[in-house]
Structures are given as structure tokens and as C-alpha cells.
XYZ file of C-alpha atoms in Angstrom:
156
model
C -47.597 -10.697 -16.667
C -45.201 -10.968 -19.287
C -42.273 -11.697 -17.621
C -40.605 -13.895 -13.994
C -37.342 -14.497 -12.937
C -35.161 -14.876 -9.637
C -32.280 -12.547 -8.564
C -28.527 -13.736 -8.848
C -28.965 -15.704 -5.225
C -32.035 -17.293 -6.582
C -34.006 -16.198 -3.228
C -36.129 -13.625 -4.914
C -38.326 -13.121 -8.121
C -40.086 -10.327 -9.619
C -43.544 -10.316 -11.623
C -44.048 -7.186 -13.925
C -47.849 -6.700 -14.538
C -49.179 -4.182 -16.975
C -52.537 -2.987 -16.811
C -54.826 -2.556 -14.251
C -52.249 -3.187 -11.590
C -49.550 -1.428 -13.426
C -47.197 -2.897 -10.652
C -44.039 -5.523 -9.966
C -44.954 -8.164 -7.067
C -41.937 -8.965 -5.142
C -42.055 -12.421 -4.295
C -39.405 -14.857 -2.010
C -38.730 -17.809 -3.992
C -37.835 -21.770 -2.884
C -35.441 -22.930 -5.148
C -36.396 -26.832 -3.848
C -40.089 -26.276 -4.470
C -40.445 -23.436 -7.164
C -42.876 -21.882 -4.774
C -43.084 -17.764 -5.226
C -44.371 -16.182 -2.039
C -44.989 -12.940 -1.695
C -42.512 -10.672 0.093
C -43.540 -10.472 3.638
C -42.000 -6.029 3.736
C -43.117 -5.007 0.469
C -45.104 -7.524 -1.496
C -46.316 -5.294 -4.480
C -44.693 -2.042 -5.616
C -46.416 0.798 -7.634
C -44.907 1.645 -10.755
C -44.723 5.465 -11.929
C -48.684 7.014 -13.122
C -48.825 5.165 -16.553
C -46.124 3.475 -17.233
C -46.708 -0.430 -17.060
C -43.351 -2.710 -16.252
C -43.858 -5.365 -18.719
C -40.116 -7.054 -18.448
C -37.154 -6.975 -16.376
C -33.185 -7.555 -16.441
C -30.498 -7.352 -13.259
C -27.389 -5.814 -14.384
C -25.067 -8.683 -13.574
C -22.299 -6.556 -11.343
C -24.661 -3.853 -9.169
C -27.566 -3.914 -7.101
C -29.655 -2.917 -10.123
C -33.291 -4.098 -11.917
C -33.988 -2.386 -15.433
C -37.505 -2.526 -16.070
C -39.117 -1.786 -19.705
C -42.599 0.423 -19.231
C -44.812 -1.218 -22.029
C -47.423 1.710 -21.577
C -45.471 4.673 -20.197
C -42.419 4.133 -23.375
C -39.698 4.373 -20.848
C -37.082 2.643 -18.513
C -37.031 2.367 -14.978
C -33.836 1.612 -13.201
C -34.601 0.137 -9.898
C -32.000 -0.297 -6.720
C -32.031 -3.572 -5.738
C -32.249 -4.660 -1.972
C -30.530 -8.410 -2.314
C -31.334 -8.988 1.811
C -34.423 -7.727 1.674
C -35.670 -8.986 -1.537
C -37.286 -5.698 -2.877
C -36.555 -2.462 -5.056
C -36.585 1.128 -5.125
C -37.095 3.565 -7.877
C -34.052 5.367 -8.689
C -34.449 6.702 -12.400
C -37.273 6.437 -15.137
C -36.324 7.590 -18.820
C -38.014 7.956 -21.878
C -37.204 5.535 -25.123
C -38.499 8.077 -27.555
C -37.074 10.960 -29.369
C -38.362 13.942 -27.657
C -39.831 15.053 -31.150
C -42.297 12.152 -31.517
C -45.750 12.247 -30.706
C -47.387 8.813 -32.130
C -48.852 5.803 -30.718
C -45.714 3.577 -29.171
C -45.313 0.798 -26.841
C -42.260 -0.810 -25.304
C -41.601 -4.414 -24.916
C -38.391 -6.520 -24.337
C -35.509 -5.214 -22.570
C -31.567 -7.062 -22.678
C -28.556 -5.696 -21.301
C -24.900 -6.773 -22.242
C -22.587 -9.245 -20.202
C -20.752 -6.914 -19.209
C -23.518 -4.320 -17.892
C -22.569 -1.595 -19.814
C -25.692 -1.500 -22.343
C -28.943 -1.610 -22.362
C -31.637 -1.732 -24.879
C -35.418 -1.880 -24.878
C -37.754 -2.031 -28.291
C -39.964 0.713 -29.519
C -43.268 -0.804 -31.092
C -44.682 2.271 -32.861
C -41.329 4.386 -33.252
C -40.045 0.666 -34.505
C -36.359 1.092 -32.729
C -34.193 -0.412 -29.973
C -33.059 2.305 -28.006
C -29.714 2.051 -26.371
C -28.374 3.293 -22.971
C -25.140 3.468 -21.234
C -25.135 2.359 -17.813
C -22.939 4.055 -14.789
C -20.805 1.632 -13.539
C -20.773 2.798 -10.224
C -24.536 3.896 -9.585
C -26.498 2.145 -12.401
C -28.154 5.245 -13.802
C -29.212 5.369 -17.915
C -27.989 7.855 -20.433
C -29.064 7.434 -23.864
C -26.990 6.397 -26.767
C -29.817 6.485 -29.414
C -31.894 4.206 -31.245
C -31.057 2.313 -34.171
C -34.582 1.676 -36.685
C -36.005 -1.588 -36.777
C -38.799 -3.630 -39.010
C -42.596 -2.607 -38.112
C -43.342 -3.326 -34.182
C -39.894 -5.006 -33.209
C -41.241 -6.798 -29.528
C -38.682 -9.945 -28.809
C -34.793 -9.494 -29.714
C -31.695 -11.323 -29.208
């Protein structure tokens, strides 16, 4: 796992795990203890064939997770349930140009303050790809990818 953190209401957190599992555990959290448990309705949920969630953001305004797919090169916008604690696959998009065929990996995802962006590193195409966000529904379009050093992973 390379990544955990709670929701806005501090009630739930997320673990992406890469690998084997290729899967996000949903987990209730105790803000007095720091105790994760798992989610009683859906404690782990399958990513996509291949694609490996490796870290997370929330957008801060909607019901939204972005996840960055370390194997699979792509983004997966999830809906967020905040009563329930868990999340739906909505959207999954690729980071890459469609014209490139080499050995890549994603790694860390940020979004802006305001929601409106978000990026995600290419280690192998060495970019950060960009993506508008829909206000309304969350959903990625792509904006494009500015080129980076050799195997960009963490960014501020």
C-alpha cells in the first residue's frame, strides 16, 4: 500500500494496494483511537483487470475519489458514498498518448483547491498528465501532459 487517508468527515479511509490484490479496502475509521476497520457493506473493492490503485485524492466540493492506476497507466474516478463509507466506479482513463507503446507506470496523483485539475505522473512516458474535472459530475477530460525529468513519482 502506498497510500491512507480519511474522507472530509474523517469517518472513512481508503487503502490502495497494487499487486496481487490490485484492490482499495474501504475501512470505517475512529478518529479517538486511529483504529481502521473494515467496512462492514463493502470491505474491499476490485479495481479494473490490471490496473493497480496505488494513490488517492477526494475532490474537495463532490462526492468524488481520483485514484492513480500504478500498473494499468490510468485514472479512475470513483463516486463517493459519504453515509455509507464506500465507492463506485464511474470513469477510468488513460494517462498516455494514444501513440505510445513503452514500458510506463503511474504514481502520485494531486488535484487543485479548487477541484478543477487533476494530475497524475507518468514514470516511463516521464509526464504529469493533466485533466479537467466536471464540476457537476466529476468526470476527467484530458488537458495534456507537460514532460518531466526521467521517472517523475512524488510532486508538489
Amino acid at each position: 500500500a502506498h497510500c491512507v487517508m480519511t474522507d472530509a468527515s474523517n469517518k472513512f479511509a481508503f487503502l490502495p494496494h497494487v499487486g496481487e490484490s490490485n484492490a482499495i479496502f474501504q475501512f470505517q475509521f475512529d478518529e479517538s483511537t486511529g483504529a481502521l476497520t473494515p467496512n462492514t457493506s463493502v470491505p474491499v473493492l476490485a479495481a479494473g483487470e490490471g490496473e493497480g490503485p496505488r494513490h488517492y485524492v477526494f475532490h474537495p466540493d463532490i462526492d468524488v475519489l481520483y485514484a492513480s492506476n500504478e500498473q494499468g497507466c490510468s485514472i479512475t474516478a470513483y463516486n463517493f458514498d459519504s453515509s455509507a463509507g464506500t465507492l463506485s466506479a464511474f470513469q477510468t482513463v488513460s494517462t498516455l498518448p494514444d501513440d505510445f507503446d513503452e514500458e510506463n507506470s503511474c504514481a502520485q496523483i494531486h488535484i487543485t483547491p479548487n477541484g478543477k485539475f487533476v494530475y497524475v505522473s507518468n514514470r516511463g512516458h516521464d509526464s504529469i498528465a493533466g485533466f479537467a474535472t466536471d464540476d457537476t459530475t466529476g468526470a476527467l477530460t484530458a488537458i495534456g501532459r507537460q514532460p518531466t525529468e526521467p521517472t517523475p513519482r512524488a510532486f508538489n
